[in-house]
Amino acid sequence: MVVGPFGSEIGILVVGHGSRDPEGNGPVLDVCRGAEARLGMTPVQPSFLEFATPTIESGLAALYRRGVTRAIVVPLQLTAGRHVRFDIPCEVGRCLAKMSDIRVAFSSHMGSHPEIMNLSRIRLDEALDCLPGSVARMEQLLVARGSRDPLVRGEILRLAASKRTTEQNGPFTPCFLGMAQPSFETALQIALSRKPDRIVVQPHLLFPGRLYRHICKRTEDLNSESPHVGWATARPLGPDDRLIDCVLDLAANALERDFRREPAVFS
């Protein structure tokens, strides 16, 4: 992927959600290191919304100390939930009130970016390769975090529908680990009730961590209870260099937007 020059006065602030589990934060740092290595003179600074450091405020301050006057904020988020539409812009706006010499533009979230969709197909193919044999009766679950925000639920439903039409492996049932229906557990039981030959569980998660371990543990338990079914759990989307491609492409597209002192906030 070819990314146009940003220049040394422009920096990229990558905002991860943040986790109390260090395993969930390390890959964000790796993405930023990889992106900065590709760009050379353009700073790429990691930050986290909560539970981890550096914070958004310290991330912006670090960019400013490196000579950045315009920062592109890239939300490392798969869905446009409250964090993307409200929490991150609010926190950035609070920081800008203290920093008079820096302006920001926001990129889109990762969503259905081509690199995300490509990674999703690759992870599914890897899981299917572990299950030789009949595919006559196969159930596929796409498992997302979940949110009370109906826009997030709708985004996952559309993603599952898109995978149905593009991957030619049969229907995907979208489900959620919390705060939205159908739940992961409900989807598993419905899938089992259809007496399939195999069940493939695809976590729609950026990186390994607590949620991924929960998914793996549940499918391992069901594998013991239903050994006649072929079970496979796909890996998370990352770590993978294609996530770096995605971040850089999102940042490059944001160059066309206005750099502002007061970011727009959508509740």
PDB file of C-alpha atoms in Angstrom:
ATOM      1  CA  MET A   1       0.000   0.000   0.000  1.00  0.00           C
ATOM      2  CA  VAL A   2       1.401   3.403  -0.975  1.00  0.00           C
ATOM      3  CA  VAL A   3       0.817   6.171   1.564  1.00  0.00           C
ATOM      4  CA  GLY A   4       1.511   9.767   0.602  1.00  0.00           C
ATOM      5  CA  PRO A   5       4.001  11.824   2.627  1.00  0.00           C
ATOM      6  CA  PHE A   6       2.694  13.391   5.815  1.00  0.00           C
ATOM      7  CA  GLY A   7       5.644  15.615   6.641  1.00  0.00           C
ATOM      8  CA  SER A   8       7.384  16.012   9.980  1.00  0.00           C
ATOM      9  CA  GLU A   9       4.933  18.654  11.236  1.00  0.00           C
ATOM     10  CA  ILE A  10       2.076  16.127  11.028  1.00  0.00           C
ATOM     11  CA  GLY A  11       1.862  13.308  13.534  1.00  0.00           C
ATOM     12  CA  ILE A  12      -0.470  10.363  14.000  1.00  0.00           C
ATOM     13  CA  LEU A  13      -2.087   9.639  17.363  1.00  0.00           C
ATOM     14  CA  VAL A  14      -3.341   6.057  17.472  1.00  0.00           C
ATOM     15  CA  VAL A  15      -5.973   5.596  20.195  1.00  0.00           C
ATOM     16  CA  GLY A  16      -6.550   2.103  21.527  1.00  0.00           C
ATOM     17  CA  HIS A  17      -9.248   1.300  24.038  1.00  0.00           C
ATOM     18  CA  GLY A  18      -6.822   0.187  26.724  1.00  0.00           C
ATOM     19  CA  SER A  19      -6.951  -2.903  28.915  1.00  0.00           C
ATOM     20  CA  ARG A  20      -5.950  -3.920  32.427  1.00  0.00           C
ATOM     21  CA  ASP A  21      -4.484  -6.968  30.706  1.00  0.00           C
ATOM     22  CA  PRO A  22      -1.014  -6.042  29.321  1.00  0.00           C
ATOM     23  CA  GLU A  23      -1.479  -8.656  26.592  1.00  0.00           C
ATOM     24  CA  GLY A  24      -4.194  -6.453  25.123  1.00  0.00           C
ATOM     25  CA  ASN A  25      -2.036  -3.295  25.048  1.00  0.00           C
ATOM     26  CA  GLY A  26       1.262  -4.538  23.635  1.00  0.00           C
ATOM     27  CA  PRO A  27      -0.052  -5.065  20.087  1.00  0.00           C
ATOM     28  CA  VAL A  28      -1.163  -1.418  19.929  1.00  0.00           C
ATOM     29  CA  LEU A  29       2.404  -0.344  20.662  1.00  0.00           C
ATOM     30  CA  ASP A  30       3.657  -2.748  17.997  1.00  0.00           C
ATOM     31  CA  VAL A  31       1.295  -1.278  15.386  1.00  0.00           C
ATOM     32  CA  CYS A  32       2.573   2.219  16.138  1.00  0.00           C
ATOM     33  CA  ARG A  33       6.222   1.179  15.987  1.00  0.00           C
ATOM     34  CA  GLY A  34       5.618  -0.554  12.670  1.00  0.00           C
ATOM     35  CA  ALA A  35       3.767   2.436  11.212  1.00  0.00           C
ATOM     36  CA  GLU A  36       6.465   4.900  12.283  1.00  0.00           C
ATOM     37  CA  ALA A  37       9.181   2.675  10.844  1.00  0.00           C
ATOM     38  CA  ARG A  38       7.453   2.758   7.476  1.00  0.00           C
ATOM     39  CA  LEU A  39       6.903   6.518   7.460  1.00  0.00           C
ATOM     40  CA  GLY A  40      10.348   7.544   8.633  1.00  0.00           C
ATOM     41  CA  MET A  41      10.076  11.165   9.689  1.00  0.00           C
ATOM     42  CA  THR A  42       6.381  11.146  10.675  1.00  0.00           C
ATOM     43  CA  PRO A  43       5.803  10.481  14.399  1.00  0.00           C
ATOM     44  CA  VAL A  44       3.247   7.790  15.243  1.00  0.00           C
ATOM     45  CA  GLN A  45       2.258   7.922  18.895  1.00  0.00           C
ATOM     46  CA  PRO A  46       0.267   5.273  20.769  1.00  0.00           C
ATOM     47  CA  SER A  47      -2.307   6.237  23.388  1.00  0.00           C
ATOM     48  CA  PHE A  48      -5.175   4.659  25.282  1.00  0.00           C
ATOM     49  CA  LEU A  49      -8.617   5.885  26.227  1.00  0.00           C
ATOM     50  CA  GLU A  50      -8.609   4.134  29.600  1.00  0.00           C
ATOM     51  CA  PHE A  51      -6.906   1.522  31.815  1.00  0.00           C
ATOM     52  CA  ALA A  52      -3.440   2.014  30.297  1.00  0.00           C
ATOM     53  CA  THR A  53      -0.761   4.539  29.487  1.00  0.00           C
ATOM     54  CA  PRO A  54       0.177   6.648  27.636  1.00  0.00           C
ATOM     55  CA  THR A  55      -3.085   8.548  27.854  1.00  0.00           C
ATOM     56  CA  ILE A  56      -4.493  10.661  25.032  1.00  0.00           C
ATOM     57  CA  GLU A  57      -3.234  13.800  26.774  1.00  0.00           C
ATOM     58  CA  SER A  58       0.303  12.503  27.202  1.00  0.00           C
ATOM     59  CA  GLY A  59       0.241  11.172  23.645  1.00  0.00           C
ATOM     60  CA  LEU A  60      -0.649  14.567  22.195  1.00  0.00           C
ATOM     61  CA  ALA A  61       1.980  16.213  24.410  1.00  0.00           C
ATOM     62  CA  ALA A  62       4.592  13.749  23.153  1.00  0.00           C
ATOM     63  CA  LEU A  63       3.725  14.587  19.547  1.00  0.00           C
ATOM     64  CA  TYR A  64       3.945  18.305  20.297  1.00  0.00           C
ATOM     65  CA  ARG A  65       7.395  17.877  21.838  1.00  0.00           C
ATOM     66  CA  ARG A  66       8.461  16.220  18.576  1.00  0.00           C
ATOM     67  CA  GLY A  67       7.465  19.302  16.574  1.00  0.00           C
ATOM     68  CA  VAL A  68       3.954  18.232  15.515  1.00  0.00           C
ATOM     69  CA  THR A  69       1.480  21.049  14.919  1.00  0.00           C
ATOM     70  CA  ARG A  70      -1.215  18.942  13.216  1.00  0.00           C
ATOM     71  CA  ALA A  71      -2.220  15.562  14.583  1.00  0.00           C
ATOM     72  CA  ILE A  72      -4.341  12.901  12.917  1.00  0.00           C
ATOM     73  CA  VAL A  73      -6.299  10.916  15.502  1.00  0.00           C
ATOM     74  CA  VAL A  74      -6.837   7.309  14.400  1.00  0.00           C
ATOM     75  CA  PRO A  75      -9.278   5.336  16.584  1.00  0.00           C
ATOM     76  CA  LEU A  76      -8.068   1.740  16.763  1.00  0.00           C
ATOM     77  CA  GLN A  77     -11.670   0.571  17.011  1.00  0.00           C
ATOM     78  CA  LEU A  78     -13.657  -1.916  14.941  1.00  0.00           C
ATOM     79  CA  THR A  79     -17.037  -0.212  15.443  1.00  0.00           C
ATOM     80  CA  ALA A  80     -18.223   3.390  15.644  1.00  0.00           C
ATOM     81  CA  GLY A  81     -19.611   3.183  19.160  1.00  0.00           C
ATOM     82  CA  ARG A  82     -19.673   5.769  21.921  1.00  0.00           C
ATOM     83  CA  HIS A  83     -15.889   5.694  22.269  1.00  0.00           C
ATOM     84  CA  VAL A  84     -15.382   6.731  18.634  1.00  0.00           C
ATOM     85  CA  ARG A  85     -18.275   9.184  18.375  1.00  0.00           C
ATOM     86  CA  PHE A  86     -18.092  10.798  21.796  1.00  0.00           C
ATOM     87  CA  ASP A  87     -15.437   9.720  24.318  1.00  0.00           C
ATOM     88  CA  ILE A  88     -12.315  10.085  22.165  1.00  0.00           C
ATOM     89  CA  PRO A  89     -13.331  13.453  20.614  1.00  0.00           C
ATOM     90  CA  CYS A  90     -14.290  14.778  24.070  1.00  0.00           C
ATOM     91  CA  GLU A  91     -10.967  13.791  25.585  1.00  0.00           C
ATOM     92  CA  VAL A  92      -9.037  15.221  22.638  1.00  0.00           C
ATOM     93  CA  GLY A  93     -11.034  18.459  22.927  1.00  0.00           C
ATOM     94  CA  ARG A  94     -10.237  18.690  26.645  1.00  0.00           C
ATOM     95  CA  CYS A  95      -6.547  18.288  25.848  1.00  0.00           C
ATOM     96  CA  LEU A  96      -6.612  20.908  23.089  1.00  0.00           C
ATOM     97  CA  ALA A  97      -7.902  23.462  25.574  1.00  0.00           C
ATOM     98  CA  LYS A  98      -4.481  23.199  27.239  1.00  0.00           C
ATOM     99  CA  MET A  99      -2.442  23.071  24.023  1.00  0.00           C
ATOM    100  CA  SER A 100      -2.875  26.175  21.907  1.00  0.00           C
ATOM    101  CA  ASP A 101      -0.434  25.273  19.115  1.00  0.00           C
ATOM    102  CA  ILE A 102      -1.792  21.982  17.840  1.00  0.00           C
ATOM    103  CA  ARG A 103      -4.765  21.114  15.637  1.00  0.00           C
ATOM    104  CA  VAL A 104      -6.356  17.761  14.962  1.00  0.00           C
ATOM    105  CA  ALA A 105      -8.252  15.838  12.311  1.00  0.00           C
ATOM    106  CA  PHE A 106     -10.010  12.545  12.969  1.00  0.00           C
ATOM    107  CA  SER A 107      -9.778   9.530  10.728  1.00  0.00           C
ATOM    108  CA  SER A 108     -12.557   6.993  10.326  1.00  0.00           C
ATOM    109  CA  HIS A 109     -12.568   3.968  12.619  1.00  0.00           C
ATOM    110  CA  MET A 110     -11.386   0.625  11.236  1.00  0.00           C
ATOM    111  CA  GLY A 111     -14.880  -0.717  10.551  1.00  0.00           C
ATOM    112  CA  SER A 112     -15.135  -2.512   7.223  1.00  0.00           C
ATOM    113  CA  HIS A 113     -11.886  -1.174   5.796  1.00  0.00           C
ATOM    114  CA  PRO A 114     -10.628  -3.481   3.003  1.00  0.00           C
ATOM    115  CA  GLU A 115      -7.658  -4.577   5.108  1.00  0.00           C
ATOM    116  CA  ILE A 116      -9.974  -5.551   7.972  1.00  0.00           C
ATOM    117  CA  MET A 117     -12.202  -7.526   5.635  1.00  0.00           C
ATOM    118  CA  ASN A 118      -9.156  -9.170   4.075  1.00  0.00           C
ATOM    119  CA  LEU A 119      -7.827 -10.166   7.494  1.00  0.00           C
ATOM    120  CA  SER A 120     -11.224 -11.537   8.451  1.00  0.00           C
ATOM    121  CA  ARG A 121     -11.233 -13.787   5.368  1.00  0.00           C
ATOM    122  CA  ILE A 122      -7.686 -14.958   6.094  1.00  0.00           C
ATOM    123  CA  ARG A 123      -8.521 -15.864   9.695  1.00  0.00           C
ATOM    124  CA  LEU A 124     -11.594 -17.773   8.549  1.00  0.00           C
ATOM    125  CA  ASP A 125      -9.619 -19.701   5.932  1.00  0.00           C
ATOM    126  CA  GLU A 126      -7.034 -20.620   8.571  1.00  0.00           C
ATOM    127  CA  ALA A 127      -9.765 -21.998  10.822  1.00  0.00           C
ATOM    128  CA  LEU A 128     -11.399 -23.950   7.992  1.00  0.00           C
ATOM    129  CA  ASP A 129      -8.060 -25.496   7.043  1.00  0.00           C
ATOM    130  CA  CYS A 130      -7.997 -27.096  10.493  1.00  0.00           C
ATOM    131  CA  LEU A 131     -11.282 -28.890   9.793  1.00  0.00           C
ATOM    132  CA  PRO A 132     -10.939 -31.230   6.803  1.00  0.00           C
ATOM    133  CA  GLY A 133     -14.010 -33.138   5.759  1.00  0.00           C
ATOM    134  CA  SER A 134     -17.627 -32.395   4.998  1.00  0.00           C
ATOM    135  CA  VAL A 135     -18.941 -28.848   4.900  1.00  0.00           C
ATOM    136  CA  ALA A 136     -22.498 -29.896   4.085  1.00  0.00           C
ATOM    137  CA  ARG A 137     -23.780 -28.758   7.456  1.00  0.00           C
ATOM    138  CA  MET A 138     -21.565 -25.981   8.783  1.00  0.00           C
ATOM    139  CA  GLU A 139     -22.498 -23.241  11.241  1.00  0.00           C
ATOM    140  CA  GLN A 140     -20.403 -20.061  11.402  1.00  0.00           C
ATOM    141  CA  LEU A 141     -20.594 -17.551  14.238  1.00  0.00           C
ATOM    142  CA  LEU A 142     -19.184 -14.027  14.049  1.00  0.00           C
ATOM    143  CA  VAL A 143     -18.586 -12.968  17.659  1.00  0.00           C
ATOM    144  CA  ALA A 144     -18.247  -9.265  18.533  1.00  0.00           C
ATOM    145  CA  ARG A 145     -17.783  -7.495  21.848  1.00  0.00           C
ATOM    146  CA  GLY A 146     -21.275  -6.075  22.044  1.00  0.00           C
ATOM    147  CA  SER A 147     -22.691  -2.690  22.965  1.00  0.00           C
ATOM    148  CA  ARG A 148     -25.964  -1.114  24.039  1.00  0.00           C
ATOM    149  CA  ASP A 149     -25.520   1.267  21.104  1.00  0.00           C
ATOM    150  CA  PRO A 150     -27.860   0.157  18.282  1.00  0.00           C
ATOM    151  CA  LEU A 151     -25.474   1.649  15.726  1.00  0.00           C
ATOM    152  CA  VAL A 152     -22.765  -0.769  16.841  1.00  0.00           C
ATOM    153  CA  ARG A 153     -25.115  -3.733  16.671  1.00  0.00           C
ATOM    154  CA  GLY A 154     -26.215  -2.667  13.192  1.00  0.00           C
ATOM    155  CA  GLU A 155     -22.613  -2.376  12.050  1.00  0.00           C
ATOM    156  CA  ILE A 156     -21.905  -5.977  13.109  1.00  0.00           C
ATOM    157  CA  LEU A 157     -25.099  -7.243  11.481  1.00  0.00           C
ATOM    158  CA  ARG A 158     -24.099  -5.578   8.212  1.00  0.00           C
ATOM    159  CA  LEU A 159     -20.599  -7.034   8.465  1.00  0.00           C
ATOM    160  CA  ALA A 160     -22.011 -10.544   8.937  1.00  0.00           C
ATOM    161  CA  ALA A 161     -24.318 -10.042   5.960  1.00  0.00           C
ATOM    162  CA  SER A 162     -21.376  -8.855   3.866  1.00  0.00           C
ATOM    163  CA  LYS A 163     -19.368 -11.951   4.780  1.00  0.00           C
ATOM    164  CA  ARG A 164     -22.297 -14.119   3.682  1.00  0.00           C
ATOM    165  CA  THR A 165     -22.193 -12.677   0.190  1.00  0.00           C
ATOM    166  CA  THR A 166     -18.415 -12.424  -0.303  1.00  0.00           C
ATOM    167  CA  GLU A 167     -16.918 -15.525   1.281  1.00  0.00           C
ATOM    168  CA  GLN A 168     -19.142 -18.240  -0.183  1.00  0.00           C
ATOM    169  CA  ASN A 169     -18.886 -20.442   2.900  1.00  0.00           C
ATOM    170  CA  GLY A 170     -22.491 -20.322   4.003  1.00  0.00           C
ATOM    171  CA  PRO A 171     -24.320 -17.980   6.377  1.00  0.00           C
ATOM    172  CA  PHE A 172     -22.736 -16.211   9.333  1.00  0.00           C
ATOM    173  CA  THR A 173     -24.680 -15.757  12.551  1.00  0.00           C
ATOM    174  CA  PRO A 174     -23.678 -12.524  14.301  1.00  0.00           C
ATOM    175  CA  CYS A 175     -23.622 -12.649  18.096  1.00  0.00           C
ATOM    176  CA  PHE A 176     -22.227 -10.680  21.015  1.00  0.00           C
ATOM    177  CA  LEU A 177     -20.238 -11.236  24.180  1.00  0.00           C
ATOM    178  CA  GLY A 178     -22.342  -8.757  26.118  1.00  0.00           C
ATOM    179  CA  MET A 179     -24.930  -5.956  26.072  1.00  0.00           C
ATOM    180  CA  ALA A 180     -26.537  -7.042  22.797  1.00  0.00           C
ATOM    181  CA  GLN A 181     -28.526  -9.920  21.381  1.00  0.00           C
ATOM    182  CA  PRO A 182     -28.174 -12.635  20.326  1.00  0.00           C
ATOM    183  CA  SER A 183     -25.605 -13.532  22.951  1.00  0.00           C
ATOM    184  CA  PHE A 184     -22.654 -15.772  22.166  1.00  0.00           C
ATOM    185  CA  GLU A 185     -24.105 -18.508  24.364  1.00  0.00           C
ATOM    186  CA  THR A 186     -27.524 -18.326  22.682  1.00  0.00           C
ATOM    187  CA  ALA A 187     -25.945 -18.489  19.227  1.00  0.00           C
ATOM    188  CA  LEU A 188     -23.880 -21.524  20.241  1.00  0.00           C
ATOM    189  CA  GLN A 189     -26.937 -23.400  21.486  1.00  0.00           C
ATOM    190  CA  ILE A 190     -28.946 -22.552  18.367  1.00  0.00           C
ATOM    191  CA  ALA A 191     -26.066 -23.692  16.170  1.00  0.00           C
ATOM    192  CA  LEU A 192     -25.845 -26.999  18.056  1.00  0.00           C
ATOM    193  CA  SER A 193     -29.592 -27.546  17.791  1.00  0.00           C
ATOM    194  CA  ARG A 194     -29.264 -27.618  14.006  1.00  0.00           C
ATOM    195  CA  LYS A 195     -27.027 -30.722  14.293  1.00  0.00           C
ATOM    196  CA  PRO A 196     -24.154 -29.451  12.143  1.00  0.00           C
ATOM    197  CA  ASP A 197     -21.058 -31.351  11.066  1.00  0.00           C
ATOM    198  CA  ARG A 198     -18.876 -28.460  12.160  1.00  0.00           C
ATOM    199  CA  ILE A 199     -19.080 -25.140  13.951  1.00  0.00           C
ATOM    200  CA  VAL A 200     -16.609 -22.369  13.204  1.00  0.00           C
ATOM    201  CA  VAL A 201     -16.376 -19.496  15.687  1.00  0.00           C
ATOM    202  CA  GLN A 202     -14.803 -16.296  14.369  1.00  0.00           C
ATOM    203  CA  PRO A 203     -14.041 -13.622  16.989  1.00  0.00           C
ATOM    204  CA  HIS A 204     -14.323 -10.129  15.550  1.00  0.00           C
ATOM    205  CA  LEU A 205     -11.604  -8.821  17.859  1.00  0.00           C
ATOM    206  CA  LEU A 206      -8.454  -6.884  17.051  1.00  0.00           C
ATOM    207  CA  PHE A 207      -6.084  -8.688  19.414  1.00  0.00           C
ATOM    208  CA  PRO A 208      -5.859 -11.622  21.819  1.00  0.00           C
ATOM    209  CA  GLY A 209      -6.802 -11.004  25.419  1.00  0.00           C
ATOM    210  CA  ARG A 210      -9.375 -11.825  28.064  1.00  0.00           C
ATOM    211  CA  LEU A 211     -12.346 -11.915  25.683  1.00  0.00           C
ATOM    212  CA  TYR A 212     -10.577 -14.155  23.220  1.00  0.00           C
ATOM    213  CA  ARG A 213      -9.557 -16.531  25.995  1.00  0.00           C
ATOM    214  CA  HIS A 214     -13.195 -16.679  27.115  1.00  0.00           C
ATOM    215  CA  ILE A 215     -14.321 -17.621  23.595  1.00  0.00           C
ATOM    216  CA  CYS A 216     -11.649 -20.316  23.302  1.00  0.00           C
ATOM    217  CA  LYS A 217     -12.500 -21.780  26.704  1.00  0.00           C
ATOM    218  CA  ARG A 218     -16.206 -21.996  25.888  1.00  0.00           C
ATOM    219  CA  THR A 219     -15.647 -23.698  22.539  1.00  0.00           C
ATOM    220  CA  GLU A 220     -13.151 -26.112  24.124  1.00  0.00           C
ATOM    221  CA  ASP A 221     -15.779 -27.052  26.721  1.00  0.00           C
ATOM    222  CA  LEU A 222     -18.394 -27.647  24.034  1.00  0.00           C
ATOM    223  CA  ASN A 223     -15.925 -29.671  22.010  1.00  0.00           C
ATOM    224  CA  SER A 224     -15.603 -32.020  24.980  1.00  0.00           C
ATOM    225  CA  GLU A 225     -19.386 -32.202  25.366  1.00  0.00           C
ATOM    226  CA  SER A 226     -20.096 -32.623  21.632  1.00  0.00           C
ATOM    227  CA  PRO A 227     -17.090 -34.417  20.128  1.00  0.00           C
ATOM    228  CA  HIS A 228     -19.145 -35.489  17.099  1.00  0.00           C
ATOM    229  CA  VAL A 229     -19.045 -31.856  15.920  1.00  0.00           C
ATOM    230  CA  GLY A 230     -15.911 -30.440  14.334  1.00  0.00           C
ATOM    231  CA  TRP A 231     -15.040 -27.272  16.247  1.00  0.00           C
ATOM    232  CA  ALA A 232     -12.675 -24.490  15.203  1.00  0.00           C
ATOM    233  CA  THR A 233     -12.015 -21.050  16.655  1.00  0.00           C
ATOM    234  CA  ALA A 234     -10.394 -18.496  14.373  1.00  0.00           C
ATOM    235  CA  ARG A 235      -7.624 -16.226  15.594  1.00  0.00           C
ATOM    236  CA  PRO A 236      -8.255 -12.520  16.248  1.00  0.00           C
ATOM    237  CA  LEU A 237      -7.520 -10.148  13.385  1.00  0.00           C
ATOM    238  CA  GLY A 238      -4.147  -9.169  14.811  1.00  0.00           C
ATOM    239  CA  PRO A 239      -1.321  -8.960  15.408  1.00  0.00           C
ATOM    240  CA  ASP A 240      -0.710  -8.595  11.681  1.00  0.00           C
ATOM    241  CA  ASP A 241       1.111  -6.096   9.470  1.00  0.00           C
ATOM    242  CA  ARG A 242      -2.116  -5.491   7.559  1.00  0.00           C
ATOM    243  CA  LEU A 243      -3.349  -3.555  10.589  1.00  0.00           C
ATOM    244  CA  ILE A 244      -0.452  -1.171  10.002  1.00  0.00           C
ATOM    245  CA  ASP A 245      -1.603  -0.797   6.390  1.00  0.00           C
ATOM    246  CA  CYS A 246      -5.085  -0.004   7.667  1.00  0.00           C
ATOM    247  CA  VAL A 247      -3.905   2.647  10.138  1.00  0.00           C
ATOM    248  CA  LEU A 248      -1.736   4.381   7.548  1.00  0.00           C
ATOM    249  CA  ASP A 249      -4.501   4.352   4.946  1.00  0.00           C
ATOM    250  CA  LEU A 250      -7.024   5.804   7.405  1.00  0.00           C
ATOM    251  CA  ALA A 251      -4.530   8.510   8.378  1.00  0.00           C
ATOM    252  CA  ALA A 252      -3.778   9.345   4.738  1.00  0.00           C
ATOM    253  CA  ASN A 253      -7.492   9.730   3.976  1.00  0.00           C
ATOM    254  CA  ALA A 254      -7.859  12.050   6.970  1.00  0.00           C
ATOM    255  CA  LEU A 255      -5.360  14.474   5.425  1.00  0.00           C
ATOM    256  CA  GLU A 256      -8.221  15.695   3.236  1.00  0.00           C
ATOM    257  CA  ARG A 257     -10.192  16.807   6.297  1.00  0.00           C
ATOM    258  CA  ASP A 258      -9.974  20.122   8.139  1.00  0.00           C
ATOM    259  CA  PHE A 259      -7.557  20.282  11.049  1.00  0.00           C
ATOM    260  CA  ARG A 260      -9.439  21.992  13.856  1.00  0.00           C
ATOM    261  CA  ARG A 261      -8.952  23.260  17.371  1.00  0.00           C
ATOM    262  CA  GLU A 262     -12.356  21.939  18.511  1.00  0.00           C
ATOM    263  CA  PRO A 263     -13.241  18.461  17.238  1.00  0.00           C
ATOM    264  CA  ALA A 264     -16.856  17.714  16.444  1.00  0.00           C
ATOM    265  CA  VAL A 265     -18.583  15.416  18.931  1.00  0.00           C
ATOM    266  CA  PHE A 266     -21.511  13.168  18.069  1.00  0.00           C
ATOM    267  CA  SER A 267     -23.505  11.766  20.973  1.00  0.00           C
TER     268      SER A 267
END
